[in-house]
Amino acid sequence: MLSAAHSDRTRAARLVAFGRRRGLLASVALALVLTACSPRGNSTQIRRPDIGSQADVVQASQYWSERFNANPGDEKAAYAYSRALAAQDQRAQTVAVLQKAVLANGSSNFLKGELGKAMAANGQFTEALSVLAQAHSPDRPDWRLLSAQGAIYDQIGRAETAREHYQSALLIAPGEASVLSNLGLSYALSGDLNAAETYLRQATATSKSDERARQNLALVIGLQGRFDEAEIIAKKDLPPEQAEKNISLLRGLLKQANTWETIRNGGKEVTGSSSVTGAKAPAQASRQTSGPLSLLQR
């Protein structure tokens, strides 16, 4: 017989899946790893190209396209061109460019890593894992790629394997905010909001934390019914009206899913008040969230 905690986590997973279907929650696991600092190549660290407006993106794409076509094996040109394409949401073309680059420069682990992450962003999870495994080795692991692999495993529902990769990444880069954030969201996936909050708080406490980590913390806190606290955190990065809107949307999500009272009532619809019963409710339900790693939409 399933335990009450397991049952609550299952219902919580359904709740967040419900929210994702309604468009309230957006996948961010891969966004976290794909927008992190790029890993080192064999000899040189390649900086992310500075791309601003849409016009700048188009101009950058044209410039780097010419550079790349002249020499597909050039790491800098391939990377910059792929980022310009990704900025235009041309995911399939991004993959194609990086595949061509890897064929031209098969010794570049940097390009293999970028290809693996681009494949993951394009939903090619199996291929991405295969390529990322070739981009580093157990004797010379790259924490960024370990975190990327972990995010993919979370996407395909292999939480334990994902967390093993995050923990391995943290051994190499202790306290790294992006890894802690992914680890926290991994626990949120399985409905363990207590653990999720713990790791997300660690992530936001570092000097390298960013808006995504803070907004994910706000989401996890909001899912526990602590809306005022969640709104305060959300307002650190968002305009007040946007933060209020996000929290209002979250409240609506909980109401549409019949709130924590429904979750605590064995999934049966209840009548009467649909308000969240405060911090005690999620503590008793123990864990509540899921869906491949989520963020309130801006």
PDB file of C-alpha atoms in Angstrom:
ATOM      1  CA  MET A   1       0.000   0.000   0.000  1.00  0.00           C
ATOM      2  CA  LEU A   2       1.337   3.441  -0.887  1.00  0.00           C
ATOM      3  CA  SER A   3       2.221   5.747   1.988  1.00  0.00           C
ATOM      4  CA  ALA A   4       0.299   8.980   2.539  1.00  0.00           C
ATOM      5  CA  ALA A   5       3.416  11.011   1.734  1.00  0.00           C
ATOM      6  CA  HIS A   6       3.868   9.174  -1.561  1.00  0.00           C
ATOM      7  CA  SER A   7       0.222   9.698  -2.419  1.00  0.00           C
ATOM      8  CA  ASP A   8       0.470  13.410  -1.615  1.00  0.00           C
ATOM      9  CA  ARG A   9       3.532  13.788  -3.818  1.00  0.00           C
ATOM     10  CA  THR A  10       1.723  12.072  -6.663  1.00  0.00           C
ATOM     11  CA  ARG A  11      -1.219  14.447  -6.347  1.00  0.00           C
ATOM     12  CA  ALA A  12       1.185  17.371  -6.156  1.00  0.00           C
ATOM     13  CA  ALA A  13       2.838  16.228  -9.364  1.00  0.00           C
ATOM     14  CA  ARG A  14      -0.566  16.209 -11.014  1.00  0.00           C
ATOM     15  CA  LEU A  15      -1.236  19.701  -9.701  1.00  0.00           C
ATOM     16  CA  VAL A  16       1.846  21.189 -11.298  1.00  0.00           C
ATOM     17  CA  ALA A  17       1.302  19.207 -14.479  1.00  0.00           C
ATOM     18  CA  PHE A  18      -2.156  20.799 -14.530  1.00  0.00           C
ATOM     19  CA  GLY A  19      -0.538  24.223 -14.204  1.00  0.00           C
ATOM     20  CA  ARG A  20       1.885  23.545 -17.003  1.00  0.00           C
ATOM     21  CA  ARG A  21      -0.965  22.540 -19.309  1.00  0.00           C
ATOM     22  CA  ARG A  22      -2.643  25.859 -18.498  1.00  0.00           C
ATOM     23  CA  GLY A  23       0.534  27.720 -19.490  1.00  0.00           C
ATOM     24  CA  LEU A  24       1.207  29.128 -16.017  1.00  0.00           C
ATOM     25  CA  LEU A  25       4.451  27.263 -15.564  1.00  0.00           C
ATOM     26  CA  ALA A  26       7.328  27.195 -18.014  1.00  0.00           C
ATOM     27  CA  SER A  27      10.187  24.712 -18.263  1.00  0.00           C
ATOM     28  CA  VAL A  28      13.450  26.162 -17.003  1.00  0.00           C
ATOM     29  CA  ALA A  29      15.686  23.270 -16.156  1.00  0.00           C
ATOM     30  CA  LEU A  30      17.449  23.393 -19.476  1.00  0.00           C
ATOM     31  CA  ALA A  31      17.326  27.161 -19.556  1.00  0.00           C
ATOM     32  CA  LEU A  32      19.426  27.206 -16.417  1.00  0.00           C
ATOM     33  CA  VAL A  33      22.137  25.045 -17.864  1.00  0.00           C
ATOM     34  CA  LEU A  34      21.960  26.417 -21.377  1.00  0.00           C
ATOM     35  CA  THR A  35      22.393  30.007 -20.256  1.00  0.00           C
ATOM     36  CA  ALA A  36      25.170  29.340 -17.766  1.00  0.00           C
ATOM     37  CA  CYS A  37      28.737  30.378 -18.530  1.00  0.00           C
ATOM     38  CA  SER A  38      30.013  28.327 -21.402  1.00  0.00           C
ATOM     39  CA  PRO A  39      32.424  25.541 -20.548  1.00  0.00           C
ATOM     40  CA  ARG A  40      36.045  25.665 -21.459  1.00  0.00           C
ATOM     41  CA  GLY A  41      37.224  24.265 -24.714  1.00  0.00           C
ATOM     42  CA  ASN A  42      40.545  22.517 -25.108  1.00  0.00           C
ATOM     43  CA  SER A  43      42.513  25.701 -24.622  1.00  0.00           C
ATOM     44  CA  THR A  44      40.346  28.791 -24.701  1.00  0.00           C
ATOM     45  CA  GLN A  45      37.268  30.002 -22.890  1.00  0.00           C
ATOM     46  CA  ILE A  46      34.801  31.431 -25.366  1.00  0.00           C
ATOM     47  CA  ARG A  47      32.686  34.298 -24.134  1.00  0.00           C
ATOM     48  CA  ARG A  48      28.981  34.504 -24.866  1.00  0.00           C
ATOM     49  CA  PRO A  49      28.413  36.977 -27.719  1.00  0.00           C
ATOM     50  CA  ASP A  50      26.743  40.187 -26.606  1.00  0.00           C
ATOM     51  CA  ILE A  51      23.408  40.142 -28.435  1.00  0.00           C
ATOM     52  CA  GLY A  52      20.901  42.874 -27.707  1.00  0.00           C
ATOM     53  CA  SER A  53      17.877  43.858 -29.784  1.00  0.00           C
ATOM     54  CA  GLN A  54      16.245  41.761 -32.485  1.00  0.00           C
ATOM     55  CA  ALA A  55      18.048  43.835 -35.103  1.00  0.00           C
ATOM     56  CA  ASP A  56      21.328  43.070 -33.344  1.00  0.00           C
ATOM     57  CA  VAL A  57      20.455  39.374 -33.342  1.00  0.00           C
ATOM     58  CA  VAL A  58      19.811  39.348 -37.086  1.00  0.00           C
ATOM     59  CA  GLN A  59      22.987  41.298 -37.757  1.00  0.00           C
ATOM     60  CA  ALA A  60      25.018  38.989 -35.524  1.00  0.00           C
ATOM     61  CA  SER A  61      23.518  35.966 -37.226  1.00  0.00           C
ATOM     62  CA  GLN A  62      24.521  37.245 -40.654  1.00  0.00           C
ATOM     63  CA  TYR A  63      28.038  38.144 -39.523  1.00  0.00           C
ATOM     64  CA  TRP A  64      28.756  34.875 -37.737  1.00  0.00           C
ATOM     65  CA  SER A  65      27.140  32.859 -40.515  1.00  0.00           C
ATOM     66  CA  GLU A  66      29.775  34.130 -42.920  1.00  0.00           C
ATOM     67  CA  ARG A  67      32.564  33.452 -40.423  1.00  0.00           C
ATOM     68  CA  PHE A  68      31.242  29.974 -39.710  1.00  0.00           C
ATOM     69  CA  ASN A  69      30.745  28.987 -43.357  1.00  0.00           C
ATOM     70  CA  ALA A  70      34.305  30.057 -44.081  1.00  0.00           C
ATOM     71  CA  ASN A  71      35.601  27.760 -41.330  1.00  0.00           C
ATOM     72  CA  PRO A  72      33.032  25.445 -39.694  1.00  0.00           C
ATOM     73  CA  GLY A  73      35.625  24.119 -37.261  1.00  0.00           C
ATOM     74  CA  ASP A  74      36.263  27.544 -35.710  1.00  0.00           C
ATOM     75  CA  GLU A  75      34.993  27.228 -32.129  1.00  0.00           C
ATOM     76  CA  LYS A  76      34.350  30.933 -31.669  1.00  0.00           C
ATOM     77  CA  ALA A  77      32.444  31.343 -34.934  1.00  0.00           C
ATOM     78  CA  ALA A  78      30.403  28.171 -34.422  1.00  0.00           C
ATOM     79  CA  TYR A  79      29.502  29.116 -30.877  1.00  0.00           C
ATOM     80  CA  ALA A  80      28.586  32.719 -31.695  1.00  0.00           C
ATOM     81  CA  TYR A  81      26.516  31.679 -34.712  1.00  0.00           C
ATOM     82  CA  SER A  82      24.703  29.026 -32.702  1.00  0.00           C
ATOM     83  CA  ARG A  83      23.884  31.547 -29.961  1.00  0.00           C
ATOM     84  CA  ALA A  84      22.522  34.007 -32.517  1.00  0.00           C
ATOM     85  CA  LEU A  85      20.305  31.270 -33.950  1.00  0.00           C
ATOM     86  CA  ALA A  86      19.175  30.182 -30.496  1.00  0.00           C
ATOM     87  CA  ALA A  87      18.271  33.788 -29.694  1.00  0.00           C
ATOM     88  CA  GLN A  88      15.860  33.600 -32.645  1.00  0.00           C
ATOM     89  CA  ASP A  89      14.466  30.293 -31.331  1.00  0.00           C
ATOM     90  CA  GLN A  90      15.806  28.442 -34.369  1.00  0.00           C
ATOM     91  CA  ARG A  91      16.536  25.297 -32.395  1.00  0.00           C
ATOM     92  CA  ALA A  92      16.761  22.782 -35.214  1.00  0.00           C
ATOM     93  CA  GLN A  93      19.113  25.035 -37.172  1.00  0.00           C
ATOM     94  CA  THR A  94      21.210  25.567 -34.047  1.00  0.00           C
ATOM     95  CA  VAL A  95      21.636  21.808 -33.778  1.00  0.00           C
ATOM     96  CA  ALA A  96      22.498  21.524 -37.473  1.00  0.00           C
ATOM     97  CA  VAL A  97      25.182  24.206 -37.224  1.00  0.00           C
ATOM     98  CA  LEU A  98      26.802  22.607 -34.202  1.00  0.00           C
ATOM     99  CA  GLN A  99      26.675  19.156 -35.796  1.00  0.00           C
ATOM    100  CA  LYS A 100      28.553  20.555 -38.772  1.00  0.00           C
ATOM    101  CA  ALA A 101      31.032  22.213 -36.421  1.00  0.00           C
ATOM    102  CA  VAL A 102      31.677  18.964 -34.546  1.00  0.00           C
ATOM    103  CA  LEU A 103      32.220  17.111 -37.820  1.00  0.00           C
ATOM    104  CA  ALA A 104      34.778  19.745 -38.804  1.00  0.00           C
ATOM    105  CA  ASN A 105      36.466  19.815 -35.399  1.00  0.00           C
ATOM    106  CA  GLY A 106      35.939  16.450 -33.768  1.00  0.00           C
ATOM    107  CA  SER A 107      38.558  17.053 -31.090  1.00  0.00           C
ATOM    108  CA  SER A 108      36.638  19.985 -29.577  1.00  0.00           C
ATOM    109  CA  ASN A 109      34.901  18.901 -26.397  1.00  0.00           C
ATOM    110  CA  PHE A 110      33.593  22.442 -26.133  1.00  0.00           C
ATOM    111  CA  LEU A 111      31.650  22.113 -29.379  1.00  0.00           C
ATOM    112  CA  LYS A 112      30.385  18.667 -28.377  1.00  0.00           C
ATOM    113  CA  GLY A 113      29.104  20.146 -25.137  1.00  0.00           C
ATOM    114  CA  GLU A 114      27.317  22.931 -26.980  1.00  0.00           C
ATOM    115  CA  LEU A 115      25.826  20.424 -29.417  1.00  0.00           C
ATOM    116  CA  GLY A 116      24.551  18.268 -26.570  1.00  0.00           C
ATOM    117  CA  LYS A 117      22.881  21.219 -24.875  1.00  0.00           C
ATOM    118  CA  ALA A 118      21.380  22.413 -28.154  1.00  0.00           C
ATOM    119  CA  MET A 119      19.962  18.941 -28.772  1.00  0.00           C
ATOM    120  CA  ALA A 120      18.430  18.950 -25.311  1.00  0.00           C
ATOM    121  CA  ALA A 121      16.839  22.336 -25.965  1.00  0.00           C
ATOM    122  CA  ASN A 122      15.394  20.845 -29.152  1.00  0.00           C
ATOM    123  CA  GLY A 123      13.897  17.903 -27.264  1.00  0.00           C
ATOM    124  CA  GLN A 124      16.453  15.370 -28.533  1.00  0.00           C
ATOM    125  CA  PHE A 125      17.182  14.015 -25.078  1.00  0.00           C
ATOM    126  CA  THR A 126      18.639  10.615 -25.963  1.00  0.00           C
ATOM    127  CA  GLU A 127      20.988  12.090 -28.550  1.00  0.00           C
ATOM    128  CA  ALA A 128      21.923  14.888 -26.170  1.00  0.00           C
ATOM    129  CA  LEU A 129      22.959  12.480 -23.431  1.00  0.00           C
ATOM    130  CA  SER A 130      25.077  10.514 -25.887  1.00  0.00           C
ATOM    131  CA  VAL A 131      26.883  13.614 -27.146  1.00  0.00           C
ATOM    132  CA  LEU A 132      27.396  15.093 -23.675  1.00  0.00           C
ATOM    133  CA  ALA A 133      28.925  11.815 -22.505  1.00  0.00           C
ATOM    134  CA  GLN A 134      31.532  12.248 -25.244  1.00  0.00           C
ATOM    135  CA  ALA A 135      32.230  15.871 -24.299  1.00  0.00           C
ATOM    136  CA  HIS A 136      33.921  15.000 -21.003  1.00  0.00           C
ATOM    137  CA  SER A 137      35.161  11.921 -19.205  1.00  0.00           C
ATOM    138  CA  PRO A 138      35.041  10.485 -15.662  1.00  0.00           C
ATOM    139  CA  ASP A 139      38.708  11.333 -15.151  1.00  0.00           C
ATOM    140  CA  ARG A 140      38.190  14.910 -16.406  1.00  0.00           C
ATOM    141  CA  PRO A 141      34.574  15.809 -15.659  1.00  0.00           C
ATOM    142  CA  ASP A 142      33.103  19.225 -16.419  1.00  0.00           C
ATOM    143  CA  TRP A 143      30.638  20.384 -13.756  1.00  0.00           C
ATOM    144  CA  ARG A 144      28.618  22.369 -16.286  1.00  0.00           C
ATOM    145  CA  LEU A 145      28.098  19.306 -18.438  1.00  0.00           C
ATOM    146  CA  LEU A 146      27.294  17.184 -15.391  1.00  0.00           C
ATOM    147  CA  SER A 147      24.599  19.709 -14.505  1.00  0.00           C
ATOM    148  CA  ALA A 148      23.332  19.697 -18.083  1.00  0.00           C
ATOM    149  CA  GLN A 149      23.131  15.909 -18.022  1.00  0.00           C
ATOM    150  CA  GLY A 150      21.293  16.080 -14.718  1.00  0.00           C
ATOM    151  CA  ALA A 151      18.743  18.492 -16.160  1.00  0.00           C
ATOM    152  CA  ILE A 152      18.100  16.134 -19.061  1.00  0.00           C
ATOM    153  CA  TYR A 153      17.636  13.165 -16.750  1.00  0.00           C
ATOM    154  CA  ASP A 154      15.089  15.224 -14.820  1.00  0.00           C
ATOM    155  CA  GLN A 155      13.296  15.972 -18.073  1.00  0.00           C
ATOM    156  CA  ILE A 156      12.914  12.259 -18.796  1.00  0.00           C
ATOM    157  CA  GLY A 157      11.864  11.376 -15.264  1.00  0.00           C
ATOM    158  CA  ARG A 158      15.082   9.842 -13.926  1.00  0.00           C
ATOM    159  CA  ALA A 159      15.331  11.935 -10.787  1.00  0.00           C
ATOM    160  CA  GLU A 160      17.850   9.826  -8.867  1.00  0.00           C
ATOM    161  CA  THR A 161      20.284   9.768 -11.781  1.00  0.00           C
ATOM    162  CA  ALA A 162      19.789  13.510 -12.210  1.00  0.00           C
ATOM    163  CA  ARG A 163      20.643  14.190  -8.566  1.00  0.00           C
ATOM    164  CA  GLU A 164      23.737  12.015  -8.760  1.00  0.00           C
ATOM    165  CA  HIS A 165      24.961  14.238 -11.582  1.00  0.00           C
ATOM    166  CA  TYR A 166      24.159  17.432  -9.658  1.00  0.00           C
ATOM    167  CA  GLN A 167      25.978  16.154  -6.581  1.00  0.00           C
ATOM    168  CA  SER A 168      28.983  15.219  -8.714  1.00  0.00           C
ATOM    169  CA  ALA A 169      28.933  18.714 -10.195  1.00  0.00           C
ATOM    170  CA  LEU A 170      28.857  20.247  -6.709  1.00  0.00           C
ATOM    171  CA  LEU A 171      31.932  18.247  -5.715  1.00  0.00           C
ATOM    172  CA  ILE A 172      33.788  20.063  -8.488  1.00  0.00           C
ATOM    173  CA  ALA A 173      32.080  23.446  -8.032  1.00  0.00           C
ATOM    174  CA  PRO A 174      30.888  23.677  -4.405  1.00  0.00           C
ATOM    175  CA  GLY A 175      28.099  26.182  -3.877  1.00  0.00           C
ATOM    176  CA  GLU A 176      27.533  26.791  -7.603  1.00  0.00           C
ATOM    177  CA  ALA A 177      24.182  28.569  -7.803  1.00  0.00           C
ATOM    178  CA  SER A 178      22.993  27.099 -11.107  1.00  0.00           C
ATOM    179  CA  VAL A 179      23.620  23.540  -9.924  1.00  0.00           C
ATOM    180  CA  LEU A 180      21.961  24.138  -6.552  1.00  0.00           C
ATOM    181  CA  SER A 181      18.985  25.634  -8.348  1.00  0.00           C
ATOM    182  CA  ASN A 182      18.668  22.628 -10.655  1.00  0.00           C
ATOM    183  CA  LEU A 183      18.999  20.298  -7.673  1.00  0.00           C
ATOM    184  CA  GLY A 184      16.266  22.160  -5.832  1.00  0.00           C
ATOM    185  CA  LEU A 185      13.994  21.989  -8.833  1.00  0.00           C
ATOM    186  CA  SER A 186      14.709  18.282  -9.162  1.00  0.00           C
ATOM    187  CA  TYR A 187      13.220  17.785  -5.710  1.00  0.00           C
ATOM    188  CA  ALA A 188      10.300  19.992  -6.679  1.00  0.00           C
ATOM    189  CA  LEU A 189       9.729  17.637  -9.609  1.00  0.00           C
ATOM    190  CA  SER A 190       9.134  14.739  -7.248  1.00  0.00           C
ATOM    191  CA  GLY A 191       6.948  16.825  -4.946  1.00  0.00           C
ATOM    192  CA  ASP A 192       9.484  17.372  -2.158  1.00  0.00           C
ATOM    193  CA  LEU A 193       8.994  21.099  -1.583  1.00  0.00           C
ATOM    194  CA  ASN A 194      10.912  21.107   1.690  1.00  0.00           C
ATOM    195  CA  ALA A 195      14.100  19.884   0.022  1.00  0.00           C
ATOM    196  CA  ALA A 196      13.411  22.068  -3.011  1.00  0.00           C
ATOM    197  CA  GLU A 197      13.174  25.168  -0.842  1.00  0.00           C
ATOM    198  CA  THR A 198      16.354  24.249   1.035  1.00  0.00           C
ATOM    199  CA  TYR A 199      18.476  24.010  -2.105  1.00  0.00           C
ATOM    200  CA  LEU A 200      16.882  27.018  -3.776  1.00  0.00           C
ATOM    201  CA  ARG A 201      17.597  29.111  -0.687  1.00  0.00           C
ATOM    202  CA  GLN A 202      21.209  27.983  -0.869  1.00  0.00           C
ATOM    203  CA  ALA A 203      21.287  28.950  -4.535  1.00  0.00           C
ATOM    204  CA  THR A 204      19.844  32.409  -3.923  1.00  0.00           C
ATOM    205  CA  ALA A 205      22.230  33.037  -1.025  1.00  0.00           C
ATOM    206  CA  THR A 206      25.296  32.922  -3.275  1.00  0.00           C
ATOM    207  CA  SER A 207      26.789  35.899  -5.071  1.00  0.00           C
ATOM    208  CA  LYS A 208      26.210  34.128  -8.402  1.00  0.00           C
ATOM    209  CA  SER A 209      22.471  33.704  -7.965  1.00  0.00           C
ATOM    210  CA  ASP A 210      20.218  35.202 -10.597  1.00  0.00           C
ATOM    211  CA  GLU A 211      16.600  36.036 -11.255  1.00  0.00           C
ATOM    212  CA  ARG A 212      15.685  32.518 -12.340  1.00  0.00           C
ATOM    213  CA  ALA A 213      16.761  31.013  -9.025  1.00  0.00           C
ATOM    214  CA  ARG A 214      14.872  33.646  -7.039  1.00  0.00           C
ATOM    215  CA  GLN A 215      11.718  33.269  -9.095  1.00  0.00           C
ATOM    216  CA  ASN A 216      11.888  29.498  -8.713  1.00  0.00           C
ATOM    217  CA  LEU A 217      12.213  29.962  -4.956  1.00  0.00           C
ATOM    218  CA  ALA A 218       9.170  32.230  -5.046  1.00  0.00           C
ATOM    219  CA  LEU A 219       7.271  29.542  -6.945  1.00  0.00           C
ATOM    220  CA  VAL A 220       8.178  26.786  -4.496  1.00  0.00           C
ATOM    221  CA  ILE A 221       7.220  28.960  -1.531  1.00  0.00           C
ATOM    222  CA  GLY A 222       3.979  29.955  -3.230  1.00  0.00           C
ATOM    223  CA  LEU A 223       3.120  26.324  -3.874  1.00  0.00           C
ATOM    224  CA  GLN A 224       3.284  25.861  -0.110  1.00  0.00           C
ATOM    225  CA  GLY A 225       0.630  28.531   0.322  1.00  0.00           C
ATOM    226  CA  ARG A 226       2.988  31.248   1.608  1.00  0.00           C
ATOM    227  CA  PHE A 227       1.879  33.781  -0.968  1.00  0.00           C
ATOM    228  CA  ASP A 228       2.969  36.969   0.816  1.00  0.00           C
ATOM    229  CA  GLU A 229       6.498  35.640   1.250  1.00  0.00           C
ATOM    230  CA  ALA A 230       6.568  34.450  -2.351  1.00  0.00           C
ATOM    231  CA  GLU A 231       5.480  37.879  -3.585  1.00  0.00           C
ATOM    232  CA  ILE A 232       8.232  39.634  -1.623  1.00  0.00           C
ATOM    233  CA  ILE A 233      10.844  37.413  -3.258  1.00  0.00           C
ATOM    234  CA  ALA A 234       9.295  37.807  -6.704  1.00  0.00           C
ATOM    235  CA  LYS A 235       9.432  41.608  -6.383  1.00  0.00           C
ATOM    236  CA  LYS A 236      13.223  41.534  -6.023  1.00  0.00           C
ATOM    237  CA  ASP A 237      13.493  41.133  -9.789  1.00  0.00           C
ATOM    238  CA  LEU A 238      10.071  41.811 -11.256  1.00  0.00           C
ATOM    239  CA  PRO A 239       8.046  45.024 -11.370  1.00  0.00           C
ATOM    240  CA  PRO A 240       5.555  45.012  -8.470  1.00  0.00           C
ATOM    241  CA  GLU A 241       2.552  44.643 -10.752  1.00  0.00           C
ATOM    242  CA  GLN A 242       4.125  41.678 -12.565  1.00  0.00           C
ATOM    243  CA  ALA A 243       5.053  39.961  -9.309  1.00  0.00           C
ATOM    244  CA  GLU A 244       1.512  40.462  -8.023  1.00  0.00           C
ATOM    245  CA  LYS A 245       0.111  39.077 -11.269  1.00  0.00           C
ATOM    246  CA  ASN A 246       2.329  36.000 -11.053  1.00  0.00           C
ATOM    247  CA  ILE A 247       1.273  35.253  -7.494  1.00  0.00           C
ATOM    248  CA  SER A 248      -2.350  35.849  -8.435  1.00  0.00           C
ATOM    249  CA  LEU A 249      -1.963  33.333 -11.255  1.00  0.00           C
ATOM    250  CA  LEU A 250      -0.466  30.873  -8.810  1.00  0.00           C
ATOM    251  CA  ARG A 251      -3.409  31.331  -6.455  1.00  0.00           C
ATOM    252  CA  GLY A 252      -5.707  30.682  -9.387  1.00  0.00           C
ATOM    253  CA  LEU A 253      -3.803  27.525 -10.259  1.00  0.00           C
ATOM    254  CA  LEU A 254      -4.308  26.157  -6.783  1.00  0.00           C
ATOM    255  CA  LYS A 255      -8.001  26.998  -6.895  1.00  0.00           C
ATOM    256  CA  GLN A 256      -8.438  25.354 -10.295  1.00  0.00           C
ATOM    257  CA  ALA A 257      -6.811  22.226  -8.948  1.00  0.00           C
ATOM    258  CA  ASN A 258      -9.209  22.353  -5.967  1.00  0.00           C
ATOM    259  CA  THR A 259      -6.410  23.558  -3.662  1.00  0.00           C
ATOM    260  CA  TRP A 260      -4.553  21.763  -0.920  1.00  0.00           C
ATOM    261  CA  GLU A 261      -7.816  20.717   0.709  1.00  0.00           C
ATOM    262  CA  THR A 262      -8.494  18.515  -2.319  1.00  0.00           C
ATOM    263  CA  ILE A 263      -4.983  17.124  -2.204  1.00  0.00           C
ATOM    264  CA  ARG A 264      -5.296  16.365   1.495  1.00  0.00           C
ATOM    265  CA  ASN A 265      -8.742  14.843   0.952  1.00  0.00           C
ATOM    266  CA  GLY A 266      -7.448  11.992  -1.164  1.00  0.00           C
ATOM    267  CA  GLY A 267      -8.072  13.764  -4.453  1.00  0.00           C
ATOM    268  CA  LYS A 268     -11.827  14.091  -3.844  1.00  0.00           C
ATOM    269  CA  GLU A 269     -13.495  17.384  -4.665  1.00  0.00           C
ATOM    270  CA  VAL A 270     -14.497  19.356  -1.591  1.00  0.00           C
ATOM    271  CA  THR A 271     -17.081  22.088  -1.232  1.00  0.00           C
ATOM    272  CA  GLY A 272     -16.812  25.336   0.646  1.00  0.00           C
ATOM    273  CA  SER A 273     -13.651  27.373   1.034  1.00  0.00           C
ATOM    274  CA  SER A 274     -11.027  26.913  -1.643  1.00  0.00           C
ATOM    275  CA  SER A 275      -8.342  28.915   0.080  1.00  0.00           C
ATOM    276  CA  VAL A 276      -4.961  27.504   0.943  1.00  0.00           C
ATOM    277  CA  THR A 277      -4.846  26.570   4.583  1.00  0.00           C
ATOM    278  CA  GLY A 278      -1.502  28.179   5.208  1.00  0.00           C
ATOM    279  CA  ALA A 279       1.965  26.773   5.855  1.00  0.00           C
ATOM    280  CA  LYS A 280       0.588  23.864   7.834  1.00  0.00           C
ATOM    281  CA  ALA A 281      -1.218  22.349   4.861  1.00  0.00           C
ATOM    282  CA  PRO A 282       1.827  21.722   2.679  1.00  0.00           C
ATOM    283  CA  ALA A 283       3.777  20.575   5.708  1.00  0.00           C
ATOM    284  CA  GLN A 284       1.176  17.901   6.329  1.00  0.00           C
ATOM    285  CA  ALA A 285       0.871  17.058   2.660  1.00  0.00           C
ATOM    286  CA  SER A 286       4.646  17.029   2.872  1.00  0.00           C
ATOM    287  CA  ARG A 287       5.538  17.553  -0.786  1.00  0.00           C
ATOM    288  CA  GLN A 288       3.891  19.326  -3.651  1.00  0.00           C
ATOM    289  CA  THR A 289       5.152  19.952  -7.149  1.00  0.00           C
ATOM    290  CA  SER A 290       6.410  18.485 -10.382  1.00  0.00           C
ATOM    291  CA  GLY A 291       6.665  18.957 -14.128  1.00  0.00           C
ATOM    292  CA  PRO A 292       9.999  19.452 -15.840  1.00  0.00           C
ATOM    293  CA  LEU A 293      11.347  22.227 -13.713  1.00  0.00           C
ATOM    294  CA  SER A 294       9.173  25.232 -13.498  1.00  0.00           C
ATOM    295  CA  LEU A 295       9.078  29.003 -13.292  1.00  0.00           C
ATOM    296  CA  LEU A 296       6.296  31.525 -13.101  1.00  0.00           C
ATOM    297  CA  GLN A 297       6.029  33.172 -16.472  1.00  0.00           C
ATOM    298  CA  ARG A 298       7.094  36.789 -16.734  1.00  0.00           C
TER     299      ARG A 298
END
